[in-house]
PDB file of C-alpha atoms in Angstrom:
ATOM      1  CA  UNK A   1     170.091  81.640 129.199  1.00  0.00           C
ATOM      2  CA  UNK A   2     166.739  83.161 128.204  1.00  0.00           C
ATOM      3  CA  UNK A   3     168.380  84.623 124.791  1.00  0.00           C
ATOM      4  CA  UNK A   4     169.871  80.942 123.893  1.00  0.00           C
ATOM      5  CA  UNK A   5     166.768  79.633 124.321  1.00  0.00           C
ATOM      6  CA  UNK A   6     165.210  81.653 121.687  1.00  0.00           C
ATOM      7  CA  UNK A   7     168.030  81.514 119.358  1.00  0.00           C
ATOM      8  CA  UNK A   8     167.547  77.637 119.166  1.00  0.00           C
ATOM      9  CA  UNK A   9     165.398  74.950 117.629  1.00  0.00           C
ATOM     10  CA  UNK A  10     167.089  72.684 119.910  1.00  0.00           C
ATOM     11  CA  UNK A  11     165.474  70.917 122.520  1.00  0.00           C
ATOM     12  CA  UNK A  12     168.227  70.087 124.149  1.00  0.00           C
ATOM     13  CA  UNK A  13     169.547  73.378 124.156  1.00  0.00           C
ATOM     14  CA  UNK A  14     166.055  74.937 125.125  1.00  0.00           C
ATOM     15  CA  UNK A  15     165.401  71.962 128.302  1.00  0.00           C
ATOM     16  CA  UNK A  16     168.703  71.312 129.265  1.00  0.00           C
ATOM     17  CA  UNK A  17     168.961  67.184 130.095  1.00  0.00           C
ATOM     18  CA  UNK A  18     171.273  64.421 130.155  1.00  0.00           C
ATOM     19  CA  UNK A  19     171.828  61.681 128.243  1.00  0.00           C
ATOM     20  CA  UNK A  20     169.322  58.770 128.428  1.00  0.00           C
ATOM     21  CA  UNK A  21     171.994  56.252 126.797  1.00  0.00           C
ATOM     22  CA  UNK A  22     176.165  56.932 125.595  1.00  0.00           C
ATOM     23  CA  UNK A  23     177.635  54.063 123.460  1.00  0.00           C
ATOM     24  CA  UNK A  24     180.737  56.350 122.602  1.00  0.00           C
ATOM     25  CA  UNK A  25     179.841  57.518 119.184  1.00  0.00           C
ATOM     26  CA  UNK A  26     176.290  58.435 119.835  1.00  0.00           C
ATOM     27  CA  UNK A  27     174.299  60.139 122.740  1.00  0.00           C
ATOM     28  CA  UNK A  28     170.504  59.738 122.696  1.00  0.00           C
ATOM     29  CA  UNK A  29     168.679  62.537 124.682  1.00  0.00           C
ATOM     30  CA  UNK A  30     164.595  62.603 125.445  1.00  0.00           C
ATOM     31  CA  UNK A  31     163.202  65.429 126.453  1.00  0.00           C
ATOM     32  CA  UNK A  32     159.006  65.576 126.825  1.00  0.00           C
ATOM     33  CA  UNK A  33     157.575  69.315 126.899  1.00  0.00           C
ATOM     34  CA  UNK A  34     154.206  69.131 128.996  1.00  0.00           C
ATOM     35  CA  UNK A  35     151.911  72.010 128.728  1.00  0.00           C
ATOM     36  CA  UNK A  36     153.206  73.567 131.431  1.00  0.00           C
ATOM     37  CA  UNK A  37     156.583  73.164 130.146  1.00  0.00           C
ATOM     38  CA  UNK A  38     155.216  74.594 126.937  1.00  0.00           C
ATOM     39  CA  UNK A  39     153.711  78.226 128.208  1.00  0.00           C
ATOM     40  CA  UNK A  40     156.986  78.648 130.302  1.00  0.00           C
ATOM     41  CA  UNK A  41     159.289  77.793 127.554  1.00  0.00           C
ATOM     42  CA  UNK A  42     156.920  79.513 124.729  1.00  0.00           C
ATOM     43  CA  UNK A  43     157.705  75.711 122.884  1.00  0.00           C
ATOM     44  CA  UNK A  44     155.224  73.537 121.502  1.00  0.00           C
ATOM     45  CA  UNK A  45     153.954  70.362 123.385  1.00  0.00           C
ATOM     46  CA  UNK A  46     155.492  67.116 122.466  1.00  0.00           C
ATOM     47  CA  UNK A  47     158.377  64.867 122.811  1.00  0.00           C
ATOM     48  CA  UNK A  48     161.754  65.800 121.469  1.00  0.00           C
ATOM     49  CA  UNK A  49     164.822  62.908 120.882  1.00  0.00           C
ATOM     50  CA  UNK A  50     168.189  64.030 120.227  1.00  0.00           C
ATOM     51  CA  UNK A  51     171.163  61.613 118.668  1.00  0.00           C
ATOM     52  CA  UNK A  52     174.060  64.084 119.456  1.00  0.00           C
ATOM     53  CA  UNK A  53     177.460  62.870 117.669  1.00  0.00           C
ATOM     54  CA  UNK A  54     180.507  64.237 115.823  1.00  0.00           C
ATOM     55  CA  UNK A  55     181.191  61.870 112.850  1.00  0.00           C
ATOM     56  CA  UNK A  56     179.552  64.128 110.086  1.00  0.00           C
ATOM     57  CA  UNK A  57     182.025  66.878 111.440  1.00  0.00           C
ATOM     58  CA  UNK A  58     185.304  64.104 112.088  1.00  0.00           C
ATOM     59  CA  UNK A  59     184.890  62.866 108.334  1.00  0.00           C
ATOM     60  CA  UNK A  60     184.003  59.198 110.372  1.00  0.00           C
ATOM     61  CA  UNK A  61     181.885  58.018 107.824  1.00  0.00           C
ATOM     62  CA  UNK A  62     182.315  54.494 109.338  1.00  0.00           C
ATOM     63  CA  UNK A  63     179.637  55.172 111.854  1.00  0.00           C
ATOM     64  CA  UNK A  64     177.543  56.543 109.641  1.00  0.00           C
ATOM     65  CA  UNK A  65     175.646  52.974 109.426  1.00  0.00           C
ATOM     66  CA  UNK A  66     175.523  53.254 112.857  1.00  0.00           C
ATOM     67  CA  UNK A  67     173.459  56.581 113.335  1.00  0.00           C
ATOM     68  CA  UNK A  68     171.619  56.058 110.602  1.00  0.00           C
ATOM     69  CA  UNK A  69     170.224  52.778 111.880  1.00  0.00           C
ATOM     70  CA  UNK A  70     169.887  54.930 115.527  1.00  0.00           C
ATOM     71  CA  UNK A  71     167.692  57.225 113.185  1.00  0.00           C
ATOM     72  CA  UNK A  72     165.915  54.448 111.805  1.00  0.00           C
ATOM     73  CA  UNK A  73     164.912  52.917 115.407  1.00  0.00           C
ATOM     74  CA  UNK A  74     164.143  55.916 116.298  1.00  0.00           C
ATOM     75  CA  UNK A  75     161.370  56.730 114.059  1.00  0.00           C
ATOM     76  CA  UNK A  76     160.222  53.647 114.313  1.00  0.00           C
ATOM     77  CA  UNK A  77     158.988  54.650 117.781  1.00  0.00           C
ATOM     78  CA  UNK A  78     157.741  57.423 116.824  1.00  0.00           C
ATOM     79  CA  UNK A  79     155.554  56.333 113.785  1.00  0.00           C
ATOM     80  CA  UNK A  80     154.041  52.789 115.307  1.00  0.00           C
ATOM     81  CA  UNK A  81     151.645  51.658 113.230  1.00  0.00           C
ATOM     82  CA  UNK A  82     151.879  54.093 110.309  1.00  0.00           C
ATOM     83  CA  UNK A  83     152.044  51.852 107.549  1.00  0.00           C
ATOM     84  CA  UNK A  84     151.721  55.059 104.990  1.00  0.00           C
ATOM     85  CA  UNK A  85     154.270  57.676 104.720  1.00  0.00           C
ATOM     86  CA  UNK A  86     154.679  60.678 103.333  1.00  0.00           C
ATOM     87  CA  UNK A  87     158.329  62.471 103.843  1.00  0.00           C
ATOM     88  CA  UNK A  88     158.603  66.238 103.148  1.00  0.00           C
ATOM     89  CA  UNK A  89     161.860  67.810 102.291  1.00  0.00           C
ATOM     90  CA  UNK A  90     161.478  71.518 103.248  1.00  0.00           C
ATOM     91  CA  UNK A  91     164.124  74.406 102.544  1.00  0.00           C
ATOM     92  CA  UNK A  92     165.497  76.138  99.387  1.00  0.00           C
ATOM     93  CA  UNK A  93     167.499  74.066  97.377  1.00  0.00           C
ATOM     94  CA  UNK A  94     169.494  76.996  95.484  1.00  0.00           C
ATOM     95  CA  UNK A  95     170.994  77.912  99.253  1.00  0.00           C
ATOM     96  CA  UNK A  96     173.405  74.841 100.673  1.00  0.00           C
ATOM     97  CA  UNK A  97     172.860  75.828 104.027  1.00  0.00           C
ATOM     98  CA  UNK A  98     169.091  75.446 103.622  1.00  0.00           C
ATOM     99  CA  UNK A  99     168.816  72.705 101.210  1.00  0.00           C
ATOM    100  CA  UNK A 100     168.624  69.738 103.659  1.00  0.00           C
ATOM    101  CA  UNK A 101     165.224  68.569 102.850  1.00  0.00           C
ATOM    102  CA  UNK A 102     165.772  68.574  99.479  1.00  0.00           C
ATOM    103  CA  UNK A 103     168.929  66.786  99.599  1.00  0.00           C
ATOM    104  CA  UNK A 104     167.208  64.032 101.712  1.00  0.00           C
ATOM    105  CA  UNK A 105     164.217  64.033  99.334  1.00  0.00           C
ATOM    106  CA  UNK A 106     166.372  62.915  96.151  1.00  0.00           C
ATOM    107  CA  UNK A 107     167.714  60.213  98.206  1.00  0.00           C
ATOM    108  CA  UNK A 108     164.986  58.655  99.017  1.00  0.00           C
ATOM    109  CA  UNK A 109     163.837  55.599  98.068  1.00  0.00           C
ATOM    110  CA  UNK A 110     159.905  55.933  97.368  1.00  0.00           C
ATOM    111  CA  UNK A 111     157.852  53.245  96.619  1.00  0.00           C
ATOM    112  CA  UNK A 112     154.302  54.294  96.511  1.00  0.00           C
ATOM    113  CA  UNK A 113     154.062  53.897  92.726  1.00  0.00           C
ATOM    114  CA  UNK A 114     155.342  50.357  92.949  1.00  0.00           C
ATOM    115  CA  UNK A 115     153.099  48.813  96.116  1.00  0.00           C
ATOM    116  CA  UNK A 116     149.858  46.937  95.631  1.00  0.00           C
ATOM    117  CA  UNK A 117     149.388  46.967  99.406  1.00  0.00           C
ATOM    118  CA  UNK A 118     148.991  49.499 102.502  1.00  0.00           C
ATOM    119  CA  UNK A 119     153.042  50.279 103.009  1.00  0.00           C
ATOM    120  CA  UNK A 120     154.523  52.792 101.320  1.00  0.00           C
ATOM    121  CA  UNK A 121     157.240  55.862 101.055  1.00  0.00           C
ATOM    122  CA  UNK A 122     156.295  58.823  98.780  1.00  0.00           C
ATOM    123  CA  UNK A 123     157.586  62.301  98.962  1.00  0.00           C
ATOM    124  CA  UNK A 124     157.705  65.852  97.836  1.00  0.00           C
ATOM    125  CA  UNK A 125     159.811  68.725  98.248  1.00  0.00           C
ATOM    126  CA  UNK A 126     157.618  71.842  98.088  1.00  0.00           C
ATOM    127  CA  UNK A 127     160.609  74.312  97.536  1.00  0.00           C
ATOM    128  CA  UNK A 128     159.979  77.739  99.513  1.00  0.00           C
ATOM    129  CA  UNK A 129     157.632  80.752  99.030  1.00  0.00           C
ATOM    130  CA  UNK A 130     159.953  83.103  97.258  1.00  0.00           C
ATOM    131  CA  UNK A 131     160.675  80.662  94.845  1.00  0.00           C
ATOM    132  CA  UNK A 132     156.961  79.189  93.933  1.00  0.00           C
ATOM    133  CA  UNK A 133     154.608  81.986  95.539  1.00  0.00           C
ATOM    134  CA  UNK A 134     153.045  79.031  97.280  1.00  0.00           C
ATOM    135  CA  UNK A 135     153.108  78.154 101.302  1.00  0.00           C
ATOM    136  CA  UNK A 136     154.839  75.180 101.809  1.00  0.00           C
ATOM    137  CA  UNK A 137     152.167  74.402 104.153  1.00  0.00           C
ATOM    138  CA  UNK A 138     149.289  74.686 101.175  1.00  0.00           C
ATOM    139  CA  UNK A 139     151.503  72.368  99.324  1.00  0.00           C
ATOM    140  CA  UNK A 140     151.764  69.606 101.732  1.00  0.00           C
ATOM    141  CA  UNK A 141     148.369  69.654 102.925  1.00  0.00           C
ATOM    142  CA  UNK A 142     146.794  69.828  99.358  1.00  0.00           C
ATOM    143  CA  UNK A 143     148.908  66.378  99.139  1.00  0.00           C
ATOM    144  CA  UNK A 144     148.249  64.948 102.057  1.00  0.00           C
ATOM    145  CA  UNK A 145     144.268  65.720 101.399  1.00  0.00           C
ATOM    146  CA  UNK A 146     144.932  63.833  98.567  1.00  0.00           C
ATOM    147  CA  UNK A 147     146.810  60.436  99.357  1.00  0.00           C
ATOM    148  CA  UNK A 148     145.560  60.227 102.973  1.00  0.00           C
ATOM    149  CA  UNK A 149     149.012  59.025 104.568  1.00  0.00           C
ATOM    150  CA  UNK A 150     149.210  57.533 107.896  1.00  0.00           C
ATOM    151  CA  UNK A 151     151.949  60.285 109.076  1.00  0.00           C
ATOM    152  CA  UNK A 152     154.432  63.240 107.284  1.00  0.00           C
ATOM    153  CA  UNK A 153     158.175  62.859 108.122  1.00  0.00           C
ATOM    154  CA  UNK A 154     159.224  67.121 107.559  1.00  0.00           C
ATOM    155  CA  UNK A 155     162.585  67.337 107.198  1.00  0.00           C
ATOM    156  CA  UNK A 156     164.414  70.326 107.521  1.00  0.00           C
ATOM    157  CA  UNK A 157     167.323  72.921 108.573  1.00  0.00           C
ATOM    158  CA  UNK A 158     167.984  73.755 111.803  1.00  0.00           C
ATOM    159  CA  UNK A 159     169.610  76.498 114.119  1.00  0.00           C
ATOM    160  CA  UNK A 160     171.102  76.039 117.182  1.00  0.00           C
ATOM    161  CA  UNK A 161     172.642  77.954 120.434  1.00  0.00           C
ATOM    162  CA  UNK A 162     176.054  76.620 120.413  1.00  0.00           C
ATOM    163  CA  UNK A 163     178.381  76.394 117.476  1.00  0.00           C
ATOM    164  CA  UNK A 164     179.626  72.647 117.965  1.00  0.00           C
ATOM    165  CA  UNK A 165     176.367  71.243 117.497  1.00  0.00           C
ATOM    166  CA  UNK A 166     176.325  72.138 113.819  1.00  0.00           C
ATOM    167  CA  UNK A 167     175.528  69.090 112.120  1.00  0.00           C
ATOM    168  CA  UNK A 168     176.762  66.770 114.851  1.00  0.00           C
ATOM    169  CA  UNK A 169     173.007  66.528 116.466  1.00  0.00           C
ATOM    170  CA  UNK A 170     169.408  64.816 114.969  1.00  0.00           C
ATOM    171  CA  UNK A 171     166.671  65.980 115.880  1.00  0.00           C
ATOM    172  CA  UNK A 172     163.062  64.014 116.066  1.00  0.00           C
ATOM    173  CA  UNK A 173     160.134  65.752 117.378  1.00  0.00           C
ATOM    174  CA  UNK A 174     156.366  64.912 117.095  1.00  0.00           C
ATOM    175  CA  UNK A 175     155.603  68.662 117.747  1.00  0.00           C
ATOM    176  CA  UNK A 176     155.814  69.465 114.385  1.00  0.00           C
ATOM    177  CA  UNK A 177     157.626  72.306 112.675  1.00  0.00           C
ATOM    178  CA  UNK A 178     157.256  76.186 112.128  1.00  0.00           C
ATOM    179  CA  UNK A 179     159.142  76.091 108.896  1.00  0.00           C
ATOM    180  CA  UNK A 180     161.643  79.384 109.315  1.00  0.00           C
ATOM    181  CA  UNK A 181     161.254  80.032 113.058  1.00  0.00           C
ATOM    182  CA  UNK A 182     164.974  79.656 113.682  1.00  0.00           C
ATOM    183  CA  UNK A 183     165.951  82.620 111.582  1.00  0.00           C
ATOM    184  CA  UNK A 184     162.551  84.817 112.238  1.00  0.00           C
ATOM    185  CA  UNK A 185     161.270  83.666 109.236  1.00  0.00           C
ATOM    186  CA  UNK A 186     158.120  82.231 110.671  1.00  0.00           C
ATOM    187  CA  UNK A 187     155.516  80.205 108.164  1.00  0.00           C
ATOM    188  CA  UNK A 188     152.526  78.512 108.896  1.00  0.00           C
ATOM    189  CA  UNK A 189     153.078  75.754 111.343  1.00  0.00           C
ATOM    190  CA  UNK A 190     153.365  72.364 110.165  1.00  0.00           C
ATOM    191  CA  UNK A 191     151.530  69.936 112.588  1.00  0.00           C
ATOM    192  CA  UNK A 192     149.087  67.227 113.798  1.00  0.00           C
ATOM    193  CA  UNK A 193     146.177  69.980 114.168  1.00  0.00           C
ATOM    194  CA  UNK A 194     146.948  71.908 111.256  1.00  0.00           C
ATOM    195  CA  UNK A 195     147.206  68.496 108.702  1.00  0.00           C
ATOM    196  CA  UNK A 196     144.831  66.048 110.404  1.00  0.00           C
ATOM    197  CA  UNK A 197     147.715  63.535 110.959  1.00  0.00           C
ATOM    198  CA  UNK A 198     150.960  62.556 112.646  1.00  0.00           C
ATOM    199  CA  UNK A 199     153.251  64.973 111.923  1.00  0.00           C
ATOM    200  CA  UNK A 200     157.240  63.695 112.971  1.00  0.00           C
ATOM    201  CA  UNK A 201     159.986  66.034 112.011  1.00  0.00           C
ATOM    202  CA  UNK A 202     163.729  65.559 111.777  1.00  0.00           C
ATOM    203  CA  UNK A 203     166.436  68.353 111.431  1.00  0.00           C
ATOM    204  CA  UNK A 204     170.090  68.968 112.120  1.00  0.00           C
ATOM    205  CA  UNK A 205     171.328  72.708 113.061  1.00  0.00           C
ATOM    206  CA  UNK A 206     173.281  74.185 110.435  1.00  0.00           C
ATOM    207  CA  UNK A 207     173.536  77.768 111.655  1.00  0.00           C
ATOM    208  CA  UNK A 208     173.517  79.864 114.627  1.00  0.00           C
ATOM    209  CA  UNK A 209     173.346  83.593 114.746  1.00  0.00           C
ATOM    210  CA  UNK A 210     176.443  85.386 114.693  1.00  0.00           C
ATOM    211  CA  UNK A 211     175.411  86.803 118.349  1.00  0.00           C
ATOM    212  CA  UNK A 212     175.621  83.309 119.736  1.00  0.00           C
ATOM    213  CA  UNK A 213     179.462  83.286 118.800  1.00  0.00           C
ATOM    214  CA  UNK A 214     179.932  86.490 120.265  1.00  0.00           C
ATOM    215  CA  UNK A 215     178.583  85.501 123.299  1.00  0.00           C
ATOM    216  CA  UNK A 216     180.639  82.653 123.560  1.00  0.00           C
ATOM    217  CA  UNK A 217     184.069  84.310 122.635  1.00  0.00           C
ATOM    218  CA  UNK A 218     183.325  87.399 124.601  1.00  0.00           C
ATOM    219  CA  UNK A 219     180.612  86.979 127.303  1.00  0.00           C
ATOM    220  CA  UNK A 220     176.806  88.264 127.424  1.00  0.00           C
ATOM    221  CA  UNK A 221     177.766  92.081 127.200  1.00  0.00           C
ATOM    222  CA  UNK A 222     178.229  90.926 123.297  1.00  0.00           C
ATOM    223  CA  UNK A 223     175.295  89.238 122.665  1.00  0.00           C
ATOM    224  CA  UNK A 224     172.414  91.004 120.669  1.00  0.00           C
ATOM    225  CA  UNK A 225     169.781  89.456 118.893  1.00  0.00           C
ATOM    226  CA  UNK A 226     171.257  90.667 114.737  1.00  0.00           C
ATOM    227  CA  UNK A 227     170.754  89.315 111.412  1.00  0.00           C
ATOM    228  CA  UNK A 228     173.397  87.641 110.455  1.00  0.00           C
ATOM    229  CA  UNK A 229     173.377  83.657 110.063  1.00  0.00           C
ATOM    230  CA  UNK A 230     176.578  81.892 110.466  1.00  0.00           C
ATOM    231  CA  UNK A 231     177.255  78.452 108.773  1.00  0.00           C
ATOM    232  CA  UNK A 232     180.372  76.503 107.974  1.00  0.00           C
ATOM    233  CA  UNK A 233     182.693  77.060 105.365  1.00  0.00           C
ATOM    234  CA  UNK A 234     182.407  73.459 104.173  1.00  0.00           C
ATOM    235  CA  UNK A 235     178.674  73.145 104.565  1.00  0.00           C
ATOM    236  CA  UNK A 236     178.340  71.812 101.436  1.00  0.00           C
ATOM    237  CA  UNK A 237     180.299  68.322 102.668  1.00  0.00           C
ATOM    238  CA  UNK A 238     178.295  68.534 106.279  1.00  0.00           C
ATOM    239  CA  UNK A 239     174.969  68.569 104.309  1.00  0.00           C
ATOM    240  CA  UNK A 240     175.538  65.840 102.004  1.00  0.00           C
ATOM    241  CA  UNK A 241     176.735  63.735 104.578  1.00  0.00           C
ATOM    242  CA  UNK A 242     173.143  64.706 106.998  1.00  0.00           C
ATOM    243  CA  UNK A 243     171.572  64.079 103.937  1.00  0.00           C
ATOM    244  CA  UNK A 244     172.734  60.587 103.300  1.00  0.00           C
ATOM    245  CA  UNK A 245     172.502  59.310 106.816  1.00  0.00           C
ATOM    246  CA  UNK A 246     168.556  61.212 107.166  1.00  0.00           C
ATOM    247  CA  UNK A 247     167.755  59.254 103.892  1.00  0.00           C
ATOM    248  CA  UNK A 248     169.156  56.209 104.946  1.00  0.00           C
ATOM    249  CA  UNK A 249     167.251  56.146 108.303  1.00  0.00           C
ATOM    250  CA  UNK A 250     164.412  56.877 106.754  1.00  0.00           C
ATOM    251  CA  UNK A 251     164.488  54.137 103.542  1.00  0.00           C
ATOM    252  CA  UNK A 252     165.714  51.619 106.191  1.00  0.00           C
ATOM    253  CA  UNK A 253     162.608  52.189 108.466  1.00  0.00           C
ATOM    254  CA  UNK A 254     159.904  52.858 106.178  1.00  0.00           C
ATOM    255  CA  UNK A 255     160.825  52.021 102.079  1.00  0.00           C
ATOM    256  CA  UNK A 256     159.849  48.209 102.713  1.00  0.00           C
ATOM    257  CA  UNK A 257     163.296  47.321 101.880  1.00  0.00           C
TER     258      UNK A 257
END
């Protein structure tokens, strides 16, 4: 138990719960860390909502209306009030696994150049380190100096304990993010203290550590903590279809359509 939870981004996997509501497609899971919580656990303070569903994986792209307008509501709640938004796709775009963020980013539908008013979408996608020799984090908060948004929506790739929650779970924290921490990658941490506003992030898992299926398949005297990152072999499909339904649940809660 104490390996899984620090081979996850998952709050659900890290505080295990059970689900708040189940309308048979989607099941919504809330899970507050306290500061208590939060030394014990080694996870940052805040509160964590999981929509947990396997469309994206079934090909049901039927309900992906559904969970996008789940997303939607969900944010919502999270953002109250913030009339200015600023969404963040993080990630490499040259790697599929990895390029959620920026899949999500060229979906949205930003606004900011077209409003006379206080309501807006804009959005960036700052690429990685290796790529620009620039933080991520410098990026964004150069930007966010700049435009003074009510709140950043980071959206990025996540990894997760168990293999069946690749893309079949959506993540919304306002904890923030540690861009990389799932693969020991660690970056500066993306937050409310560290940008002066609401930070809300979103992410799916997309891999798990090759020690995680080991475990599974042949018990803990096969786990070990290695390097090798596991994804699907049709990632590619899983996230384009994350991407779409991120992007729509964001446009449909915050683009003023």
């Amino acid at each position: 138990m104490k390996k899984a939870t620090v081979l996850t981004d998952m709050a659900v996997e890290f505080c295990k719960s059970q689900p708040k509501r189940d309308d048979g497609t989607i099941k919504y899971y809330e899970v507050d860390v306290d500061g208590t919580m939060s030394k014990k656990l080694n996870r940052p303070v805040g509160k964590y909502s999981t929509l947990e569903t396997s469309c994206v994986v079934d090909g049901d792209s039927s309900s992906f209306s559904r969970l996008s307008g789940a997303l939607s509501k969900c944010l919502k709640s999270y953002l109250k009030g913030c009339k200015k938004i600023m969404a963040v796709g993080l990630g490499n775009p040259d790697l599929t696994a990895d390029a959620l963020g920026d899949r999500v980013f060229k979906r949205l539908n930003v606004n900011r150049h077209l409003s006379d008013d206080e309501r807006y979408l804009c959005a960036l996608t700052p690429n990685v380190l290796g790529m620009t020799g620039i933080e991520s984090f410098d990026i964004i908060a150069a930007v966010v100096e700049r435009i003074r948004p009510d709140a950043v929506i980071v959206i990025d790739a996540l990894t997760a304990a168990a293999s069946e929650r690749i893309a079949s779970a959506f993540q919304v924290t306002d904890s923030g993010i540690t861009p990389g921490s799932g693969v020991d990658n660690h970056r500066r941490r993306i937050d409310r203290e560290s940008l002066g506003v609401k930070v809300v992030s979103v992410g799916v898992p997309l891999v798990v550590y090759a020690s995680t299926i080991a475990k599974d398949y042949c018990g803990e005297d096969c786990t070990r903590r290695g390097d090798m990152i596991v994804t699907p072999k049709d990632v590619d499909v899983l996230v384009a279809d994350c991407a779409r339904i991120i992007a729509d649940g964001i446009n449909g809660a915050f683009s003023g359509r």
